[in-house]
Short mmCIF file of C-alpha atoms in Angstrom, two decimals:
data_model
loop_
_atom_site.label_atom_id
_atom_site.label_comp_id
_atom_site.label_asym_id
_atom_site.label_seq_id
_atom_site.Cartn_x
_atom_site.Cartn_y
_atom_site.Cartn_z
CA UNK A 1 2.46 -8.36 -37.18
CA UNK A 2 1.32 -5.94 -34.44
CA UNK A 3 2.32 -6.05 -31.24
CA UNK A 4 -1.23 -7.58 -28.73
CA UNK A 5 -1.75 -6.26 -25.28
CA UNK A 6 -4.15 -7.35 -22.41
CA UNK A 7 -3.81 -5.41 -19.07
CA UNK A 8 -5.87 -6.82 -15.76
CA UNK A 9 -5.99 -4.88 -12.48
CA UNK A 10 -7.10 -5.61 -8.99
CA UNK A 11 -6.56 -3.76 -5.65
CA UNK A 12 -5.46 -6.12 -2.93
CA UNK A 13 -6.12 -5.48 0.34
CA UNK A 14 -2.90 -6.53 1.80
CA UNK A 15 0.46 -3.88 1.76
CA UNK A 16 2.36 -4.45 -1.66
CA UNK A 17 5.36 -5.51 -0.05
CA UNK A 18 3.26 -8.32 1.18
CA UNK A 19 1.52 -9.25 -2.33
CA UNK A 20 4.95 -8.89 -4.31
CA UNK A 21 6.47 -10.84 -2.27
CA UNK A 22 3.60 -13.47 -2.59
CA UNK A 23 3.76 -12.92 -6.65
CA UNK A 24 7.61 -13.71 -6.47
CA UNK A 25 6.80 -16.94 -4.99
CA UNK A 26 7.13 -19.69 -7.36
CA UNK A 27 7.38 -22.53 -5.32
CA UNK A 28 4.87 -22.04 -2.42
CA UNK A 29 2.50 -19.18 -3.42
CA UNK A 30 2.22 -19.54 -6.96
CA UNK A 31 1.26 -22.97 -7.66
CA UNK A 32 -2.19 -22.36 -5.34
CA UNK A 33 -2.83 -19.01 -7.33
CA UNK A 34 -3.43 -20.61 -10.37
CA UNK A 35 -7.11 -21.09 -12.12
CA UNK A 36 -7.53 -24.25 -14.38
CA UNK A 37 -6.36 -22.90 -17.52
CA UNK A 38 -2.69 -23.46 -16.30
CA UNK A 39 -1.13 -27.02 -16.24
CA UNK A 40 1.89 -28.50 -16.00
CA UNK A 41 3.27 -26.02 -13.84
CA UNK A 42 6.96 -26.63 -12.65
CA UNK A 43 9.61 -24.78 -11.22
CA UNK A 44 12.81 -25.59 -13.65
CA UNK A 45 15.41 -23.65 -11.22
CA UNK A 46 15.54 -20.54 -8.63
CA UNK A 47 11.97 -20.60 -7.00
CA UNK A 48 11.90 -16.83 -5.55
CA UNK A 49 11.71 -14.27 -7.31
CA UNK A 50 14.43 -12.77 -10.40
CA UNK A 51 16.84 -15.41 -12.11
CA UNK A 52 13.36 -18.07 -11.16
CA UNK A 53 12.74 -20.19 -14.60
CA UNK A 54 9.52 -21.52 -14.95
CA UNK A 55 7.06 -23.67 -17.08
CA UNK A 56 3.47 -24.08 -17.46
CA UNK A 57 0.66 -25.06 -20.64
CA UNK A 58 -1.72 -22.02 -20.46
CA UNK A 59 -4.72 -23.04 -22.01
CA UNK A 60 -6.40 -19.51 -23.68
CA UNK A 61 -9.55 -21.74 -25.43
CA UNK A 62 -10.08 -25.67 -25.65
CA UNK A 63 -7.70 -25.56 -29.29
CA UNK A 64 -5.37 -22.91 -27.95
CA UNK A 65 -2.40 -23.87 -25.96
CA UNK A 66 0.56 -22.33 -25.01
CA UNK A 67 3.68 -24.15 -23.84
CA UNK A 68 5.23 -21.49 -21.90
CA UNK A 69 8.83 -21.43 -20.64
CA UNK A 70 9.82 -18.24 -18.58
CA UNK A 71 12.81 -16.87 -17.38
CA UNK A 72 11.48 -14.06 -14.38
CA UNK A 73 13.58 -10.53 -14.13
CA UNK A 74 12.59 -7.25 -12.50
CA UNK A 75 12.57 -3.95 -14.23
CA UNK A 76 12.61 -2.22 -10.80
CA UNK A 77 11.72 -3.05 -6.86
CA UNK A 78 7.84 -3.44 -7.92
CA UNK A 79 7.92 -5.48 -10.94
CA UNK A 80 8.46 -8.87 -12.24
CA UNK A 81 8.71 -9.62 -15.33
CA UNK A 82 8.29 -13.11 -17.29
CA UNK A 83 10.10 -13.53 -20.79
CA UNK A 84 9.00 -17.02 -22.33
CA UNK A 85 11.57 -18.83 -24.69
CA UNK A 86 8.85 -20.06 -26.75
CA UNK A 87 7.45 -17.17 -28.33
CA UNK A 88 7.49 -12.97 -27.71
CA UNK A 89 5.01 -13.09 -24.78
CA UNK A 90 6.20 -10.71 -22.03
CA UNK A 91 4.05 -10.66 -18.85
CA UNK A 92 4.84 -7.74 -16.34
CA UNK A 93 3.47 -7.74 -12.68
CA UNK A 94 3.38 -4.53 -11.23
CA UNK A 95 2.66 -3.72 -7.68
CA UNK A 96 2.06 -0.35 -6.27
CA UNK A 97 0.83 0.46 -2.81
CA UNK A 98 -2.30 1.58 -2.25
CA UNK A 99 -2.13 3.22 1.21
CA UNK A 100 -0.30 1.23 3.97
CA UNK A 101 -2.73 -1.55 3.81
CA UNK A 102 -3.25 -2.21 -0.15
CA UNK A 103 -1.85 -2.82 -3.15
CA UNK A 104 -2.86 -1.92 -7.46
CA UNK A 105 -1.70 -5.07 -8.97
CA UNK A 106 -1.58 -5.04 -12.97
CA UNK A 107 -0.43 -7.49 -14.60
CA UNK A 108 0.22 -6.89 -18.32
CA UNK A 109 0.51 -9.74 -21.29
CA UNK A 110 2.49 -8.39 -24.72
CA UNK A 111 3.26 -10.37 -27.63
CA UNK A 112 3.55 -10.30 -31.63
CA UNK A 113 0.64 -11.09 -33.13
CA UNK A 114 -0.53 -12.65 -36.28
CA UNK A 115 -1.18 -10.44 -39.14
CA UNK A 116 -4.43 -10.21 -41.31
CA UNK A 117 -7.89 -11.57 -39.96
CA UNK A 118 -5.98 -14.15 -37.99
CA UNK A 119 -4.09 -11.06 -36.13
CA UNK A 120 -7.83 -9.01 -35.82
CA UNK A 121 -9.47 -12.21 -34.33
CA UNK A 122 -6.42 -12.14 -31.93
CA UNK A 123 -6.22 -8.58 -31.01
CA UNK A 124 -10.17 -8.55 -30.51
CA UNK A 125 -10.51 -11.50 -28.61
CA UNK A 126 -7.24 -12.63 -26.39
CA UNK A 127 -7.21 -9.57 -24.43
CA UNK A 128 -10.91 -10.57 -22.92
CA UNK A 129 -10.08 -14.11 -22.61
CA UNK A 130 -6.50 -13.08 -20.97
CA UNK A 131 -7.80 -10.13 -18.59
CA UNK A 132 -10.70 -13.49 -17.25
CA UNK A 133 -7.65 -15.63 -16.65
CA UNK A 134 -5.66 -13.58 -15.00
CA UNK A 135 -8.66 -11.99 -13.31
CA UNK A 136 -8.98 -15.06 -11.40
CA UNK A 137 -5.48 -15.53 -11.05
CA UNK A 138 -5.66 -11.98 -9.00
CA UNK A 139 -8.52 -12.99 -7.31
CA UNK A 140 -6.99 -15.88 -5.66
CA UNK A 141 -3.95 -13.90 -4.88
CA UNK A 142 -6.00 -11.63 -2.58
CA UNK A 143 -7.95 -14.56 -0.83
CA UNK A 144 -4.37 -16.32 -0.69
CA UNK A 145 -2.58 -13.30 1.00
CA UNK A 146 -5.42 -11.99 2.97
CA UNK A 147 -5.34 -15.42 5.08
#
């Protein structure tokens, strides 16, 4: 097993106290961010930001679905991280300002993956299906906060 990576980045024009704060969001902000490969989506407990559990099905391809449950932490003032119960996936949101009026989102997605041709498949093709998903997810976060 190796560990599979797919990094997406956007710069928000909005200041990154503004988008984190929007990102940390799970009840209100979230939900609306979402593109239609996520369903299901629930808040279990918390609802703003660190010690927030939450669930959603991500659905990577038509066959490939993910039953994600995720306990949210922070690493520092400009991250939030989401540890799912279900597997090793890790998903990091970093915000950085950009100037006073913009922010560098990145969001990050690690996990083991499979080993052999299974695993090259998966390290070939997740990170491009991953970095559209959560392109879109980041595109409807700047929309959503630039309202």
């Amino acid at each position: 097993m190796s560990t599979v990576s797919a990094t997406t980045t956007r710069r928000i024009d909005a200041p990154a106290e503004q988008v984190l704060a929007a990102l940390a969001d799970y009840n209100g902000t979230r939900p609306r961010l979402l593109p239609e490969q996520f369903s299901d989506y629930a808040v279990l407990s918390g609802g703003i930001g660190p010690g927030t559990q939450v669930r959603w099905r991500l659905h990577a391809t038509k066959k490939r679905v993910r039953d994600v449950v995720a306990d949210v932490s922070s690493t520092d003032a400009h991250a939030l991280v989401e540890k799912d119960r279900n597997s090793s996936l890790v998903t990091t949101w970093r915000v950085e300002a950009d100037g006073p009026d913009a922010a560098e989102v990145v969001v990050t997605n690690e996990w083991q993956g499979a080993g052999g041709v299974g695993g090259f498949f998966e390290r070939t093709f997740a990170p491009r299906g991953l970095d559209r998903i959560y392109g879109e997810l980041l595109d409807n976060l700047a929309v959503d906060v630039a309202r």
